Amino acid sequence: MIGLSSYAGVMESLMNSAEEQQPSSPLANSWSKIQESSKNQKPKCVGGFVLVHAGAGYHSESKAKEYKHVCKRACQRAVDRLKAGALAVEAVAAALVELEDSPFTNAGMGSNLNLSGEIECDASIMDGKSLHYGAVGAISGIKNPVLVANRLLSEAQKGKLSAGRIPPCFLVGRGAHDWAVSHGIPPCPSEKMASSDLSAYKRNKRKMELAEKIDTGHNHTKKRRQSSENVSTRTPGELSENGSGCLDTVGAVVIDLEGNVAAAVSSGGLAMKHPGRVGQAAHYGCGCWAENACSMNSHSTAVSTSGCGEHLIRTMLARECSAAMQSEDAHQALLEAMQNKFISSPFLAGEDRVLGGVIVLRCCRCVEPPPSQNIQGILVEFLWSHTTESMCVGYMSAQDSKAKTHISRLPPGTVPGQCLAIEGGVCRLMSVVE
């Protein structure tokens, strides 16, 4: 069952529209791929575009303003870097730092506590130009895990280490922390990163202990099944310290002035998770994916995911969505990927509710029809889809004066994890070929 399938386009190239304006005109791709003869021509500044999310989970109406505000700030941070000439991978990292620094998101400073009352974060980043990837898992004592992931990516691009050793792209736990500090990333005491009330953690731990007691006693198997069902049907925010839901991983996708794409994701993980657990935010092909257009792919694509990490890992949803975006109809391709590769995935056949969300960006270089063939640009299609109750997104082009934000919600009466919402738009970035 699909709860909502609405897609519209909005042209944002040189005009600013009101905040939270919804896309209203149908997507119409009237541009052709750039001609071979123009490959040696150098375009002036194209600008760039960023799409961010503050998680797929549950976003209360009472805190809607805060979620939208942090998305707006993250977009502005990325656009500022793009305007300064930064590449996509630098801009996407800047957006993630802003999202991690907010106490309202489950990443960095606002991360959930695990069963031991500690913070362990996951993050990854991927550069579509080089196809390099960096990630950290279950890292503690670092304020911005995405900076460690980004540093791993940049160090790997320098080539082999001494004695021909391959540089790491994914580090976990204490080793990740020590590597970060040794590369100039300052440590941050975990107590300063916990923005939640300790009483919430204690309250959640009592709930977990009570659930474990229910599992003991007569007819153990039946009661375990009933307990699991009771936990799975709670509202998403019930076991969350910050009240935003336990699935609210944050992420961003960016295209820069050269047409490169990048993606990143960061998470504090599920509330009350087992120490050492690593979610999709750190796993290759699961948390994020970015890939520039090449001879095999006609479109550049970037994806960032959010939701239940185990579901996203077992389906490798980020890479699946990226591959789907090479189809002619981006909206239909994403809808089918979410339905067939996620909700109805054979790898999740035993799951009653499959919880997750994605933001997707795809683009291609284009030329205007005569007499304006010296005007080049990038056609950017951006979408978001989720099976959770809600997903908060923000987006902005370098030509916009401010970001637009939106909290997407499943239609009333639909069941989270069994239906999906999908929305999006289109943006044209302009440049002049000299």
Coordinates of C-alpha atoms in Angstrom, one line a residue:
M1 CA 0.0 0.0 0.0
I2 CA 1.3 3.4 -0.9
G3 CA -0.1 6.2 1.3
L4 CA 1.0 9.2 -0.7
S5 CA 2.6 9.8 -4.1
S6 CA 2.8 13.5 -5.0
Y7 CA 5.5 15.0 -7.1
A8 CA 5.7 18.5 -8.5
G9 CA 8.5 20.7 -9.9
V10 CA 9.6 24.1 -8.9
M11 CA 11.9 26.3 -11.0
E12 CA 14.2 28.2 -8.6
S13 CA 17.0 29.3 -10.9
L14 CA 16.9 33.1 -10.7
M15 CA 13.8 33.8 -8.6
N16 CA 13.3 33.6 -4.8
S17 CA 10.0 32.3 -3.5
A18 CA 8.4 32.4 0.0
E19 CA 9.7 30.1 2.6
E20 CA 8.1 26.7 2.6
Q21 CA 6.5 27.3 -0.8
Q22 CA 5.3 24.0 -2.1
P23 CA 6.4 22.9 -5.7
S24 CA 3.4 23.5 -7.9
S25 CA 4.1 22.9 -11.6
P26 CA 4.7 19.5 -13.2
L27 CA 8.2 18.4 -13.9
A28 CA 9.1 19.2 -17.5
N29 CA 12.6 18.3 -18.6
S30 CA 12.9 20.2 -21.9
W31 CA 16.6 20.3 -21.9
S32 CA 19.0 18.0 -23.7
K33 CA 22.3 16.6 -22.5
I34 CA 25.2 18.8 -23.1
Q35 CA 26.8 18.4 -26.5
E36 CA 30.2 16.8 -27.0
S37 CA 31.5 20.0 -28.7
S38 CA 31.1 22.1 -25.6
K39 CA 33.2 19.8 -23.4
N40 CA 36.3 22.1 -23.8
Q41 CA 34.3 25.2 -22.9
K42 CA 34.6 26.4 -19.3
P43 CA 31.4 27.7 -17.7
K44 CA 31.4 30.6 -15.2
C45 CA 30.0 30.0 -11.8
V46 CA 27.0 27.7 -11.7
G47 CA 26.4 28.0 -8.0
G48 CA 25.1 24.9 -6.3
F49 CA 22.2 23.2 -4.5
V50 CA 21.8 21.5 -1.1
L51 CA 19.0 19.3 0.2
V52 CA 19.1 18.3 3.9
H53 CA 17.0 16.2 6.3
A54 CA 16.6 16.2 10.1
G55 CA 15.6 12.6 10.1
A56 CA 12.8 10.2 9.2
G57 CA 10.9 9.4 12.4
Y58 CA 8.4 11.4 14.4
H59 CA 8.5 15.2 14.5
S60 CA 6.0 16.8 16.9
E61 CA 4.1 19.8 15.8
S62 CA 5.3 21.6 19.0
K63 CA 8.9 21.4 17.9
A64 CA 8.3 21.9 14.1
K65 CA 9.8 25.4 14.2
E66 CA 13.0 24.1 15.8
Y67 CA 13.4 21.3 13.2
K68 CA 12.8 23.6 10.3
H69 CA 15.2 26.2 11.7
V70 CA 18.1 23.8 12.0
C71 CA 17.5 22.6 8.4
K72 CA 17.5 26.2 7.3
R73 CA 20.8 26.9 9.0
A74 CA 22.3 23.8 7.6
C75 CA 21.3 24.8 4.1
Q76 CA 22.7 28.3 4.6
R77 CA 26.0 26.9 5.9
A78 CA 26.4 24.7 2.8
V79 CA 25.4 27.4 0.3
D80 CA 27.9 29.8 2.0
R81 CA 30.7 27.3 1.3
L82 CA 29.5 26.8 -2.2
K83 CA 29.5 30.5 -2.9
A84 CA 33.0 30.6 -1.6
G85 CA 34.1 28.1 -4.2
A86 CA 34.1 24.9 -2.1
L87 CA 33.5 21.5 -3.6
A88 CA 30.4 19.5 -2.9
V89 CA 32.2 17.3 -0.3
E90 CA 33.2 20.3 1.7
A91 CA 29.8 21.9 1.6
V92 CA 28.0 18.7 2.6
A93 CA 30.3 18.3 5.6
A94 CA 29.5 21.9 6.6
A95 CA 25.8 21.2 6.5
L96 CA 26.2 18.1 8.6
V97 CA 28.2 20.0 11.2
E98 CA 25.3 22.4 11.6
L99 CA 22.9 19.5 12.0
E100 CA 25.2 17.7 14.5
D101 CA 25.5 20.9 16.6
S102 CA 21.8 21.2 17.2
P103 CA 20.4 19.7 20.4
F104 CA 17.2 18.9 18.6
T105 CA 18.7 16.3 16.3
N106 CA 19.9 12.8 17.1
A107 CA 23.5 13.4 15.9
G108 CA 26.6 14.8 17.5
M109 CA 25.5 17.1 20.4
G110 CA 21.9 15.8 20.8
S111 CA 22.6 12.1 20.4
N112 CA 20.6 9.4 22.0
L113 CA 22.1 7.5 25.0
N114 CA 22.8 3.8 24.8
L115 CA 22.0 1.2 27.4
S116 CA 25.0 2.2 29.4
G117 CA 24.0 5.8 29.4
E118 CA 26.8 6.8 26.9
I119 CA 26.9 8.4 23.5
E120 CA 28.2 6.5 20.6
C121 CA 27.9 8.1 17.1
D122 CA 28.0 6.9 13.5
A123 CA 28.7 9.0 10.4
S124 CA 29.8 8.7 6.8
I125 CA 30.5 10.8 3.8
M126 CA 31.0 10.1 0.1
D127 CA 32.5 12.1 -2.7
G128 CA 30.8 11.5 -6.1
K129 CA 33.9 12.8 -8.0
S130 CA 36.5 10.6 -6.5
L131 CA 34.1 7.9 -5.3
H132 CA 36.0 7.9 -2.0
Y133 CA 34.2 7.2 1.2
G134 CA 35.0 7.8 4.9
A135 CA 33.1 6.6 8.0
V136 CA 33.2 6.2 11.8
G137 CA 31.1 3.9 13.9
A138 CA 30.3 3.8 17.7
I139 CA 32.7 6.8 18.2
S140 CA 32.5 8.6 21.6
G141 CA 34.0 11.9 22.7
I142 CA 34.0 13.7 19.4
K143 CA 31.6 16.6 18.9
N144 CA 31.3 16.3 15.1
P145 CA 31.7 12.7 13.9
V146 CA 31.3 13.8 10.2
L147 CA 34.5 15.7 10.4
V148 CA 36.4 12.5 11.3
A149 CA 34.7 10.7 8.4
N150 CA 35.6 13.5 6.1
R151 CA 39.2 13.5 7.3
L152 CA 39.4 9.7 6.6
L153 CA 38.1 10.4 3.1
S154 CA 40.7 13.1 2.4
E155 CA 43.6 11.2 3.9
A156 CA 42.7 8.2 1.8
Q157 CA 42.9 10.3 -1.4
K158 CA 46.6 11.0 -0.6
G159 CA 47.5 7.4 -1.4
K160 CA 49.1 4.6 0.5
L161 CA 50.7 4.9 4.0
S162 CA 54.3 3.9 4.9
A163 CA 55.3 0.4 4.0
G164 CA 52.6 0.3 1.4
R165 CA 49.7 0.1 3.8
I166 CA 46.2 0.9 2.6
P167 CA 44.8 3.9 4.5
P168 CA 41.6 3.2 6.5
C169 CA 38.2 4.4 5.3
F170 CA 36.1 3.1 8.2
L171 CA 37.2 3.2 11.9
V172 CA 35.2 2.3 15.0
G173 CA 35.2 2.9 18.8
R174 CA 38.3 3.9 20.6
G175 CA 40.5 3.5 17.6
A176 CA 38.3 6.0 15.7
H177 CA 38.5 8.5 18.6
D178 CA 42.3 8.2 18.9
W179 CA 42.8 8.6 15.1
A180 CA 40.7 11.7 15.1
V181 CA 42.6 13.3 18.0
S182 CA 45.9 12.4 16.3
H183 CA 44.7 14.2 13.2
G184 CA 43.9 17.4 14.9
I185 CA 40.2 16.9 15.7
P186 CA 39.6 18.0 19.3
P187 CA 37.9 15.7 21.8
C188 CA 34.7 16.6 23.6
P189 CA 33.7 15.2 26.9
S190 CA 30.6 13.0 26.5
E191 CA 28.8 14.8 29.3
K192 CA 28.9 18.0 27.3
M193 CA 27.4 16.2 24.2
A194 CA 24.3 14.9 26.1
S195 CA 21.6 17.5 25.7
S196 CA 18.9 15.3 27.2
D197 CA 17.7 15.0 30.7
L198 CA 19.3 12.1 32.6
S199 CA 15.8 11.4 34.0
A200 CA 14.6 10.5 30.5
Y201 CA 17.3 7.9 30.2
K202 CA 16.5 6.4 33.6
R203 CA 12.8 6.3 32.7
N204 CA 13.5 4.5 29.4
K205 CA 15.8 2.0 31.2
R206 CA 13.0 1.2 33.6
K207 CA 10.8 0.5 30.6
M208 CA 13.4 -1.8 29.1
E209 CA 13.8 -3.7 32.4
L210 CA 10.1 -4.1 32.7
A211 CA 9.9 -5.5 29.2
E212 CA 12.6 -8.0 30.1
K213 CA 10.7 -9.2 33.1
I214 CA 7.6 -9.8 31.0
D215 CA 9.8 -12.0 28.8
T216 CA 10.4 -14.3 31.8
G217 CA 7.8 -16.7 33.2
H218 CA 5.4 -19.2 31.9
N219 CA 5.1 -19.6 28.1
H220 CA 8.4 -17.7 27.5
T221 CA 8.2 -17.7 23.7
K222 CA 4.7 -16.4 23.5
K223 CA 5.3 -13.6 26.0
R224 CA 8.5 -12.6 24.2
R225 CA 6.6 -12.2 21.0
Q226 CA 3.9 -10.2 22.7
S227 CA 6.5 -7.9 24.3
S228 CA 8.2 -7.4 21.0
E229 CA 4.9 -6.4 19.4
N230 CA 4.1 -4.0 22.2
V231 CA 7.4 -2.3 21.8
S232 CA 7.2 -2.1 18.0
T233 CA 3.8 -0.4 18.1
R234 CA 4.8 2.4 20.4
T235 CA 4.9 5.9 19.1
P236 CA 8.4 6.5 17.6
G237 CA 9.3 9.2 20.2
E238 CA 8.4 7.1 23.3
L239 CA 11.9 5.8 23.8
S240 CA 13.7 8.9 22.7
E241 CA 15.5 11.2 25.1
N242 CA 15.0 14.3 23.0
G243 CA 11.4 13.6 22.1
S244 CA 12.1 13.7 18.3
G245 CA 11.8 10.0 17.7
C246 CA 14.4 7.2 17.8
L247 CA 15.0 7.2 14.1
D248 CA 16.1 10.7 13.3
T249 CA 19.4 10.3 11.7
V250 CA 20.5 13.6 9.8
G251 CA 22.0 14.0 6.4
A252 CA 22.5 16.1 3.3
V253 CA 23.2 15.9 -0.4
V254 CA 24.9 18.6 -2.4
I255 CA 25.9 19.6 -6.0
D256 CA 28.6 22.1 -6.5
L257 CA 29.5 24.7 -9.1
E258 CA 31.5 22.1 -11.1
G259 CA 28.6 19.6 -11.1
N260 CA 30.1 17.3 -8.6
V261 CA 27.8 15.6 -6.0
A262 CA 28.4 14.5 -2.5
A263 CA 26.4 13.0 0.4
A264 CA 26.7 12.6 4.1
V265 CA 24.9 11.2 7.1
S266 CA 25.3 11.3 10.9
S267 CA 23.5 9.6 13.7
G268 CA 23.5 9.0 17.5
G269 CA 21.7 5.7 16.8
L270 CA 18.7 4.1 18.4
A271 CA 17.8 5.1 21.9
M272 CA 18.8 2.5 24.4
K273 CA 20.9 0.6 21.8
H274 CA 23.4 -2.0 22.9
P275 CA 26.9 -0.5 23.4
G276 CA 29.0 -1.0 20.3
R277 CA 26.1 -1.2 17.9
V278 CA 26.8 0.5 14.5
G279 CA 23.9 1.6 12.4
Q280 CA 23.4 2.4 8.7
A281 CA 25.0 5.8 9.0
A282 CA 28.4 4.3 9.0
H283 CA 27.9 1.4 6.5
Y284 CA 29.0 1.6 2.9
G285 CA 26.0 1.9 0.5
C286 CA 23.5 2.0 3.4
G287 CA 23.8 5.5 5.0
C288 CA 24.8 7.6 1.9
W289 CA 25.9 7.3 -1.7
A290 CA 27.2 9.8 -4.2
E291 CA 28.3 9.2 -7.8
N292 CA 29.1 11.6 -10.6
A293 CA 27.8 11.0 -14.1
C294 CA 30.1 8.9 -16.3
S295 CA 30.1 6.8 -19.4
M296 CA 27.9 4.2 -17.6
N297 CA 25.6 6.6 -15.8
S298 CA 23.9 9.5 -17.5
H299 CA 23.0 11.3 -14.3
S300 CA 24.9 12.3 -11.2
T301 CA 23.2 11.0 -8.0
A302 CA 23.5 11.6 -4.3
V303 CA 21.4 9.9 -1.5
S304 CA 21.2 10.1 2.3
T305 CA 19.1 7.8 4.4
S306 CA 17.4 7.8 7.8
G307 CA 15.4 5.3 9.8
C308 CA 15.9 2.0 11.4
G309 CA 19.5 1.2 10.8
E310 CA 19.1 -2.6 10.6
H311 CA 16.4 -2.2 7.9
L312 CA 18.6 0.1 5.9
I313 CA 21.7 -2.0 6.3
R314 CA 20.0 -5.2 5.1
T315 CA 18.6 -3.5 2.0
M316 CA 21.6 -1.2 1.2
L317 CA 18.9 1.4 0.5
A318 CA 21.2 4.3 -0.4
R319 CA 23.0 2.5 -3.2
E320 CA 19.7 0.9 -4.4
C321 CA 18.1 4.3 -4.7
S322 CA 21.1 5.8 -6.5
A323 CA 21.0 3.0 -9.1
A324 CA 17.3 3.5 -9.6
M325 CA 17.8 7.2 -10.4
Q326 CA 19.3 6.3 -13.8
S327 CA 15.8 5.6 -15.0
E328 CA 14.0 8.2 -17.1
D329 CA 11.3 9.1 -14.6
A330 CA 13.0 9.9 -11.3
H331 CA 9.8 10.1 -9.3
Q332 CA 8.5 6.7 -10.5
A333 CA 11.9 5.1 -10.0
L334 CA 12.2 6.3 -6.4
L335 CA 8.6 5.1 -5.7
E336 CA 9.4 1.7 -7.1
A337 CA 12.7 1.4 -5.2
M338 CA 11.1 2.3 -1.9
Q339 CA 8.3 -0.1 -2.5
N340 CA 10.1 -3.1 -4.0
K341 CA 13.6 -2.7 -2.5
F342 CA 12.6 -1.6 0.9
I343 CA 9.0 -2.1 2.1
S344 CA 8.6 -5.4 0.2
S345 CA 12.2 -6.4 0.2
P346 CA 12.8 -10.2 0.6
F347 CA 15.6 -9.3 3.0
L348 CA 13.0 -7.9 5.4
A349 CA 10.3 -10.5 4.9
G350 CA 9.9 -11.1 8.6
E351 CA 9.4 -7.4 9.5
D352 CA 5.9 -6.1 10.1
R353 CA 6.9 -2.5 9.7
V354 CA 9.8 -1.3 7.6
L355 CA 10.9 2.1 8.8
G356 CA 13.1 4.5 6.8
G357 CA 13.4 7.6 4.6
V358 CA 15.7 9.0 1.9
I359 CA 16.6 12.3 0.3
V360 CA 17.7 12.0 -3.3
L361 CA 19.3 14.3 -5.7
R362 CA 20.0 13.7 -9.4
C363 CA 21.3 16.0 -12.0
C364 CA 22.7 16.4 -15.5
R365 CA 24.4 19.2 -17.5
C366 CA 22.2 20.8 -20.1
V367 CA 22.2 23.5 -22.7
E368 CA 19.5 26.0 -23.6
P369 CA 18.0 25.6 -27.2
P370 CA 19.1 28.2 -29.8
P371 CA 19.7 31.1 -29.8
S372 CA 21.1 30.7 -26.2
Q373 CA 23.5 27.8 -26.6
N374 CA 26.1 29.7 -24.6
I375 CA 23.9 29.4 -21.6
Q376 CA 24.6 26.1 -19.8
G377 CA 23.3 24.9 -16.6
I378 CA 22.5 21.9 -14.4
L379 CA 19.0 20.4 -14.1
V380 CA 18.6 19.2 -10.6
E381 CA 15.8 16.9 -9.5
F382 CA 15.4 16.5 -5.8
L383 CA 13.1 14.2 -3.9
W384 CA 12.4 12.8 -0.4
S385 CA 10.5 9.7 0.6
H386 CA 9.7 8.0 3.9
T387 CA 7.7 5.2 5.5
T388 CA 8.0 6.8 9.0
E389 CA 5.3 9.1 10.4
S390 CA 7.2 12.2 9.2
M391 CA 10.5 13.5 7.7
C392 CA 11.8 17.1 8.0
V393 CA 13.7 18.5 5.0
G394 CA 15.2 21.8 3.8
Y395 CA 16.6 22.8 0.5
M396 CA 18.3 25.8 -1.1
S397 CA 20.1 26.8 -4.3
A398 CA 23.0 29.3 -4.4
Q399 CA 20.7 31.8 -6.2
D400 CA 18.1 31.7 -3.3
S401 CA 18.1 34.3 -0.6
K402 CA 16.9 31.8 2.0
A403 CA 16.2 28.1 2.4
K404 CA 12.8 26.4 2.1
T405 CA 11.7 23.9 4.7
H406 CA 9.0 21.3 5.0
I407 CA 7.9 18.5 7.3
S408 CA 6.5 15.7 5.2
R409 CA 3.9 13.5 6.9
L410 CA 2.1 10.3 6.0
P411 CA -1.6 10.8 5.3
P412 CA -4.0 10.3 8.2
G413 CA -5.1 6.7 8.7
T414 CA -2.0 5.1 7.0
V415 CA 0.3 2.7 8.9
P416 CA 3.9 3.7 9.3
G417 CA 6.3 1.1 7.9
Q418 CA 3.7 -0.3 5.5
C419 CA 3.1 2.8 3.2
L420 CA 5.2 5.7 2.0
A421 CA 5.1 9.3 1.1
I422 CA 7.1 10.8 -1.7
E423 CA 7.5 14.5 -2.8
G424 CA 10.1 16.7 -4.5
G425 CA 10.9 19.3 -7.1
V426 CA 13.2 20.5 -9.7
C427 CA 15.8 23.3 -9.8
R428 CA 17.7 24.8 -12.7
L429 CA 21.2 26.2 -12.0
M430 CA 22.4 28.6 -14.7
S431 CA 25.9 29.4 -16.1
V432 CA 27.4 31.2 -19.1
V433 CA 30.0 29.5 -21.2
E434 CA 32.9 31.7 -22.2

